[in-house]
Amino acid sequence: MRKGELTHQAILERAVQLASRVGLQGLSIGGLAEELQLSKSGLFAHFRSKSSLQVEILEAATAMFTERVIRPALTRPRGEPRVRALFETWLTWAKELVPEGGCIFVAAATELDDVPGPARDRLVQTERDWLDCLAQAARIAVAEGHFRKDLDVEAFAHDEKALLLGFHHAARLLKEPRAEAWARRAFEALLRAARPVAS
Amino acid sequence: MRKGELTHQAILERAVQLASRVGLQGLSIGGLAEELQLSKSGLFAHFRSKSSLQVEILEAATAMFTERVIRPALTRPRGEPRVRALFETWLTWAKELVPEGGCIFVAAATELDDVPGPARDRLVQTERDWLDCLAQAARIAVAEGHFRKDLDVEAFAHDEKALLLGFHHAARLLKEPRAEAWARRAFEALLRAARPVAS
DNA sequence: GACAGTTCTAAACGCTCGTGCTTTTTTCCG
DNA sequence: CGGAAAAAAGCACGAGCGTTTAGAACTGTC
């Protein structure tokens, strides 16, 4: 009973890494089993199908994201500091993943965007929750007076996401060294535009 | 001699569409052949291998992009109008592709980002050329006095790209109706920040 | 209208895939 | 420690993959 859960978790950990590199579809059960020195059928028994493995991979990745990006930032004071912290932890997350296959959510987003099914549904849910989280942080910053009263917080969250997609693209595909600096500069511009006009 | 070229071209046209949906790796020669009502080996004979098919797909897509995005914009007057036109034709291109599998370059970018080989090389080349094109248009706008003298034109080009990635993501995965409006608004903000400060 | 050359088809190859079954090994509890 | 339950392995399956080869069906030319 206990050993099962343990390997189950170990499989998922590796699977998230591997899927970041080769994609959720590109990931093969045989290949994953070999990396873990496990038999293909032994691994398969943990998940009743490949598609449910994919869903579990996304759920495991979501848990990691919450732990490493959202939770640390929520300890920061409400308002702009927290908005900053969210962007900062997020950028760190992405930056660390760049050398090892990239962020799995970016990979899954383009891979699943027209592959209907539970995996896609799960991914959309995660993305929506994350955008809501960003928007909510911005909303608090508005309430605190750090941001303009008429700021479109959802557009703001979307812009943050675009920035990170741009960073990911430049850093991973083009291996652009200035990618991080550009992302940070663009974020500062976003903040500047969000703050109340100096009277 | 003539018939061969014809089907070759027809294959590529379909292949670009199909690859946008399922990816360059996900595309299968058998599946493509079936869509075109051609035998698998008959199709295969046109390309000596799958990887060279992938390269030809990217080249065909690049030609379409040049024709439909770059060329029309280059007829506009130098400076900000041309910068605007490039963004506008680009957004139109992306918008039209959203319902039919999305932009193949976006799909290929995340798919090939750590798959070394000729396909990846070709894609990087296309992306670099395109960023150079955007940067050059911005450089001209600087020369014309439309943009600030100290504008970092490469960062500007990168920001435009991030905007479009954001649009693509929001429109395709999240089916967000406001995606286009958000992209346009963010672009206007980009322009505003690029223009010289009113003295 | 026949002939050369191009273009397409049919069949088969070795391989890998996801997924079942059966059996062996390991784990855990009284 | 023994025996039930859980976990892993082994093996086989049908299908699909990229690719090769041999031959049939076209194409354009004189």
XYZ file of C-alpha atoms (C1' of nucleotides) in Angstrom:
458
model
C 0.000 0.000 0.000
C 2.739 2.447 0.882
C 5.335 1.383 -1.639
C 2.837 1.843 -4.428
C 2.167 5.482 -3.637
C 5.884 6.092 -3.423
C 6.770 4.866 -6.882
C 3.630 6.465 -8.242
C 4.969 9.789 -7.069
C 8.470 9.058 -8.322
C 7.095 8.202 -11.733
C 5.181 11.467 -11.911
C 8.191 13.508 -10.915
C 10.255 12.083 -13.740
C 7.325 12.189 -16.116
C 6.895 15.927 -15.620
C 10.542 16.472 -16.548
C 10.399 14.193 -19.533
C 7.122 15.637 -20.779
C 8.613 19.117 -20.636
C 11.221 17.963 -23.089
C 9.264 15.787 -25.486
C 5.702 16.893 -24.845
C 2.724 15.092 -23.372
C 2.086 13.226 -26.579
C 5.715 12.646 -27.398
C 6.265 11.046 -24.019
C 6.227 7.284 -24.404
C 5.444 4.842 -21.646
C 8.294 2.585 -22.686
C 10.768 5.437 -22.659
C 9.616 6.686 -19.278
C 9.831 3.170 -17.866
C 13.368 2.785 -19.111
C 14.470 6.052 -17.510
C 13.097 4.805 -14.201
C 14.420 1.276 -14.653
C 10.952 -0.123 -14.484
C 9.105 -2.492 -16.739
C 6.697 -0.936 -19.175
C 3.738 -2.894 -17.840
C 4.767 -2.271 -14.238
C 4.640 1.451 -14.853
C 1.493 1.234 -16.907
C -0.348 -0.490 -14.056
C -0.131 2.730 -12.037
C -2.233 4.594 -14.577
C -5.048 2.898 -16.367
C -4.272 4.629 -19.663
C -1.874 7.078 -21.221
C -4.393 9.882 -21.179
C -4.917 9.542 -17.450
C -1.153 9.577 -17.042
C -1.135 12.860 -18.954
C -3.762 14.314 -16.667
C -1.841 13.231 -13.591
C 1.314 14.785 -15.016
C -0.478 18.104 -15.399
C -1.855 17.848 -11.884
C 1.559 17.098 -10.449
C 3.032 20.037 -12.349
C 0.257 22.292 -11.065
C 1.067 21.267 -7.510
C 4.743 22.080 -8.049
C 3.833 25.426 -9.573
C 1.623 26.332 -6.632
C 4.327 25.357 -4.195
C 7.208 27.109 -5.880
C 5.590 30.156 -7.491
C 2.343 31.074 -5.800
C 2.917 30.154 -2.176
C 6.205 32.036 -1.666
C 4.746 35.153 -3.256
C 1.664 35.137 -1.058
C 3.823 35.800 1.981
C 4.685 39.229 0.601
C 2.599 42.285 1.569
C -0.574 42.940 -0.365
C -0.471 45.270 -3.336
C 2.377 46.012 -5.701
C 4.982 44.084 -3.679
C 2.965 40.919 -4.098
C 2.390 41.565 -7.791
C 6.128 41.974 -8.160
C 6.829 38.844 -6.136
C 4.477 36.772 -8.267
C 6.244 37.886 -11.402
C 9.627 37.319 -9.820
C 8.973 33.776 -8.593
C 7.341 32.991 -11.922
C 10.325 34.233 -13.886
C 12.621 32.220 -11.624
C 10.514 29.119 -12.222
C 10.681 29.592 -15.965
C 14.373 30.463 -15.906
C 15.288 27.341 -13.986
C 13.283 25.169 -16.324
C 14.773 26.620 -19.499
C 17.848 24.365 -19.518
C 15.872 21.232 -18.714
C 13.134 21.189 -21.297
C 11.228 24.360 -20.562
C 7.987 24.965 -18.700
C 5.630 22.069 -19.218
C 2.617 24.371 -19.335
C 4.012 26.275 -22.304
C 4.726 23.037 -24.111
C 1.321 21.580 -23.281
C -0.479 24.777 -24.264
C 0.571 24.609 -27.897
C 0.385 20.857 -27.993
C -3.128 20.465 -26.652
C -4.690 23.605 -28.042
C -6.824 21.647 -30.418
C -6.751 18.176 -28.939
C -10.015 18.003 -26.998
C -10.082 15.752 -23.978
C -9.456 15.612 -20.243
C -5.817 16.665 -20.523
C -6.729 19.823 -22.376
C -9.530 20.554 -19.928
C -7.170 20.179 -17.001
C -4.623 22.483 -18.593
C -7.194 25.167 -19.354
C -8.360 24.996 -15.751
C -4.824 25.505 -14.455
C -4.207 28.420 -16.815
C -7.487 30.079 -15.880
C -6.786 29.713 -12.167
C -3.350 31.193 -12.619
C -4.632 34.166 -14.606
C -7.279 34.710 -11.922
C -4.568 34.646 -9.309
C -2.551 37.281 -11.162
C -5.639 39.392 -11.730
C -6.630 39.131 -8.087
C -3.197 40.314 -6.986
C -3.565 43.283 -9.299
C -7.047 43.942 -7.938
C -5.634 44.106 -4.454
C -2.990 46.548 -5.662
C -5.775 48.711 -7.011
C -7.569 48.571 -3.689
C -4.355 49.513 -1.890
C -3.967 52.531 -4.119
C -0.785 51.208 -5.731
C -2.475 50.833 -9.103
C -4.905 53.017 -11.009
C -8.558 52.696 -10.105
C -9.538 52.078 -13.740
C -6.902 49.430 -14.436
C -8.193 46.434 -16.379
C -6.788 43.796 -14.089
C -7.556 40.921 -16.440
C -5.765 42.614 -19.298
C -2.903 43.247 -16.895
C -2.718 39.557 -16.027
C -2.830 38.685 -19.708
C 0.023 41.080 -20.420
C 2.115 39.473 -17.722
C 1.504 36.112 -19.312
C 2.486 37.409 -22.736
C 5.719 38.685 -21.250
C 6.592 35.300 -19.899
C 5.705 33.553 -23.101
C 8.007 35.963 -24.879
C 10.776 35.276 -22.397
C 10.333 31.533 -22.721
C 10.372 31.717 -26.496
C 13.452 33.922 -26.688
C 15.405 31.997 -24.082
C 14.556 28.491 -25.273
C 14.346 28.669 -29.031
C 16.620 31.580 -29.783
C 18.906 31.154 -26.765
C 18.799 34.925 -26.428
C 20.921 36.078 -23.476
C 19.007 39.341 -23.146
C 15.682 37.559 -22.735
C 15.530 37.947 -18.971
C 16.557 41.595 -19.047
C 13.935 42.296 -21.706
C 11.235 40.569 -19.680
C 12.101 42.541 -16.587
C 12.196 45.839 -18.457
C 8.852 45.158 -20.069
C 7.405 44.284 -16.675
C 8.606 47.561 -15.221
C 6.906 49.352 -18.092
C 3.736 47.426 -17.318
C 3.908 48.502 -13.687
C 4.571 52.109 -14.645
C 1.503 52.130 -16.843
C -0.583 50.537 -14.090
C 0.315 53.021 -11.369
C -1.831 56.092 -10.777
C -0.765 59.173 -12.698
C 1.288 61.476 -10.525
C -0.922 64.447 -9.836
C 8.535 17.116 -65.029
C 5.631 19.526 -64.615
C 3.137 17.251 -62.942
C 5.647 16.360 -60.265
C 6.228 19.924 -59.186
C 2.504 20.468 -59.054
C 1.702 17.697 -56.640
C 4.827 18.507 -54.674
C 3.419 21.961 -54.084
C -0.054 20.640 -53.331
C 1.379 18.264 -50.767
C 3.241 21.078 -49.032
C 0.175 23.276 -48.905
C -1.821 20.619 -47.119
C 1.138 19.619 -44.997
C 1.500 23.140 -43.625
C -2.140 23.098 -42.554
C -1.924 19.660 -41.043
C 1.339 20.368 -39.252
C -0.216 23.465 -37.696
C -2.783 21.210 -36.107
C -0.762 18.185 -35.061
C 2.771 19.523 -35.087
C 5.766 18.731 -37.240
C 6.468 15.542 -35.361
C 2.863 14.578 -34.909
C 2.312 14.807 -38.637
C 2.410 11.320 -40.114
C 3.201 10.549 -43.709
C 0.425 7.994 -43.907
C -2.109 10.447 -42.534
C -1.029 13.199 -44.886
C -1.172 10.806 -47.835
C -4.694 9.791 -46.918
C -5.877 13.401 -46.740
C -4.532 13.944 -50.237
C -5.757 10.598 -51.571
C -2.256 9.548 -52.403
C -0.335 6.422 -51.599
C 2.037 6.651 -48.677
C 5.041 5.714 -50.792
C 3.964 7.977 -53.626
C 3.993 10.931 -51.292
C 7.177 9.817 -49.626
C 8.996 9.721 -52.955
C 8.693 13.514 -53.176
C 10.793 13.956 -50.048
C 13.669 11.666 -49.302
C 12.900 11.558 -45.586
C 10.484 12.864 -43.016
C 12.959 15.390 -41.681
C 13.442 16.916 -45.121
C 9.669 17.058 -45.456
C 9.615 18.997 -42.190
C 12.205 21.433 -43.481
C 10.263 21.936 -46.707
C 7.102 22.547 -44.702
C 8.842 25.287 -42.749
C 10.190 26.799 -45.937
C 6.785 26.783 -47.564
C 5.277 28.396 -44.476
C 8.001 31.036 -44.499
C 7.193 31.863 -48.106
C 3.501 32.257 -47.258
C 4.373 34.454 -44.296
C 6.553 36.700 -46.404
C 3.865 36.999 -49.025
C 0.968 37.661 -46.696
C 2.537 39.553 -43.811
C 5.765 41.242 -44.824
C 5.189 42.185 -48.443
C 1.874 44.033 -47.985
C 3.296 46.014 -45.071
C 6.367 47.097 -46.985
C 4.176 49.140 -49.325
C 3.277 51.436 -46.439
C 5.329 54.604 -45.805
C 8.506 54.279 -43.784
C 8.377 54.870 -40.055
C 5.537 54.333 -37.638
C 2.947 53.599 -40.349
C 5.004 50.646 -41.529
C 5.597 49.436 -37.986
C 1.838 49.554 -37.473
C 1.183 47.800 -40.765
C 3.575 44.978 -39.913
C 1.813 44.397 -36.633
C -1.579 44.632 -38.290
C -0.878 42.138 -41.091
C 0.775 39.868 -38.561
C -2.209 39.943 -36.260
C -4.476 39.249 -39.209
C -2.336 36.282 -40.200
C -2.485 34.862 -36.683
C -6.194 35.589 -36.333
C -7.067 33.794 -39.536
C -5.015 30.777 -38.548
C -6.510 30.486 -35.073
C -9.539 28.439 -36.172
C -7.516 26.137 -38.384
C -4.762 24.869 -36.132
C -2.927 28.049 -35.227
C 0.284 29.531 -36.536
C 2.699 26.780 -37.477
C 5.680 28.790 -36.258
C 4.272 28.992 -32.749
C 3.618 25.266 -32.753
C 7.031 24.456 -34.171
C 8.793 26.799 -31.755
C 7.768 24.871 -28.660
C 8.022 21.536 -30.389
C 11.537 21.918 -31.749
C 13.050 24.020 -29.010
C 15.228 21.181 -27.868
C 15.217 18.882 -30.855
C 18.468 19.719 -32.637
C 18.546 19.227 -36.366
C 17.897 20.897 -39.698
C 14.233 21.631 -38.948
C 15.110 23.497 -35.791
C 17.890 25.372 -37.574
C 15.524 26.436 -40.316
C 12.938 27.628 -37.815
C 15.465 29.642 -35.833
C 16.622 31.260 -39.059
C 13.073 32.279 -39.962
C 12.418 33.664 -36.486
C 15.672 35.614 -36.476
C 14.958 37.088 -39.902
C 11.510 38.110 -38.794
C 12.746 39.761 -35.615
C 15.364 41.571 -37.682
C 12.645 42.753 -40.001
C 10.602 44.128 -37.126
C 13.661 45.742 -35.578
C 14.640 47.303 -38.888
C 11.189 48.817 -39.285
C 11.533 50.293 -35.803
C 14.994 51.573 -36.663
C 13.574 53.411 -39.631
C 10.892 54.905 -37.402
C 13.660 56.186 -35.149
C 15.437 57.709 -38.136
C 12.208 59.348 -39.252
C 11.785 60.890 -35.825
C 8.637 58.896 -35.077
C 10.327 56.950 -32.303
C 12.740 57.982 -29.559
C 16.394 58.178 -30.511
C 17.417 55.898 -27.639
C 14.808 53.216 -28.316
C 16.158 49.677 -28.069
C 14.758 48.446 -31.369
C 15.596 44.815 -30.703
C 13.793 44.874 -27.396
C 10.899 46.548 -29.193
C 10.769 43.754 -31.749
C 10.902 41.198 -28.961
C 8.032 42.902 -27.180
C 5.935 42.773 -30.325
C 6.620 39.074 -30.570
C 5.632 38.525 -26.947
C 2.367 40.336 -27.640
C 1.541 38.013 -30.469
C 2.469 34.936 -28.516
C 0.132 36.146 -25.809
C -2.631 36.706 -28.310
C -2.128 33.293 -29.843
C -2.159 31.611 -26.464
C -5.263 33.388 -25.239
C -7.187 32.934 -28.459
C -6.280 29.326 -29.132
C -6.071 27.649 -25.763
C -8.392 29.782 -23.695
C -10.681 30.844 -26.535
C -10.624 34.297 -24.997
C -12.786 36.731 -27.019
C -10.921 39.762 -25.716
C -7.568 38.455 -26.920
C -7.437 40.625 -30.011
C -8.514 43.758 -28.183
C -5.900 43.113 -25.517
C -3.181 42.642 -28.109
C -4.092 45.855 -29.858
C -4.231 47.830 -26.636
C -0.868 46.498 -25.530
C 0.581 47.394 -28.909
C -0.663 50.950 -28.601
C 1.018 51.139 -25.200
C 4.209 49.887 -26.819
C 4.003 52.597 -29.463
C 3.305 55.261 -26.886
C 6.383 54.250 -24.934
C 8.464 54.250 -28.104
C 7.548 57.729 -29.260
C 9.647 60.719 -28.270
C 8.553 62.468 -25.104
C 6.524 65.568 -25.903
C 8.747 68.492 -24.970
C 1.469 6.128 -81.561
C 5.532 4.141 -79.527
C 9.210 4.974 -76.420
C 11.808 7.034 -72.432
C 11.278 9.042 -68.279
C 8.712 10.548 -64.629
C 5.202 9.723 -61.155
C 2.540 6.807 -58.479
C 1.114 2.177 -56.283
C 1.370 -2.209 -53.701
C 3.529 -4.898 -50.584
C 6.617 -5.669 -47.126
C 10.520 -4.611 -43.679
C 11.765 -3.771 -38.814
C 10.518 -1.043 -35.122
C 7.858 1.198 -31.457
C 3.609 2.341 -29.670
C -0.429 1.646 -26.032
C -2.650 -1.920 -23.903
C -4.118 -6.684 -22.094
C -3.134 -11.023 -19.828
C -0.460 -14.216 -16.704
C 2.998 -15.044 -13.629
C 6.500 -13.923 -10.408
C 8.245 -11.110 -6.884
C 7.739 -8.026 -3.143
C 5.326 -5.878 0.654
C 2.743 -5.745 4.691
C -0.003 -7.491 8.688
C -1.597 -10.841 12.329
C 7.023 -16.249 10.072
C 3.323 -17.373 6.865
C -0.008 -16.157 3.911
C -2.950 -12.653 1.662
C -2.620 -8.578 -0.922
C -0.115 -5.438 -3.694
C 3.288 -4.378 -7.037
C 6.178 -5.389 -10.704
C 7.699 -8.233 -14.623
C 7.234 -10.879 -18.835
C 5.150 -11.677 -22.897
C 2.117 -11.063 -26.697
C -1.320 -8.495 -29.499
C -2.695 -5.386 -33.270
C -1.827 -1.074 -35.154
C 0.856 2.558 -37.002
C 5.275 4.497 -37.890
C 9.231 5.792 -41.522
C 11.411 3.638 -45.125
C 12.726 0.414 -49.105
C 12.009 -2.063 -53.284
C 9.745 -3.600 -57.558
C 6.642 -2.763 -60.756
C 2.503 -0.498 -62.907
C 0.550 3.712 -64.760
C 0.972 7.713 -66.434
C 3.404 11.954 -68.964
C 5.364 14.572 -72.577
C 8.249 14.157 -77.049
C 9.468 12.803 -81.649
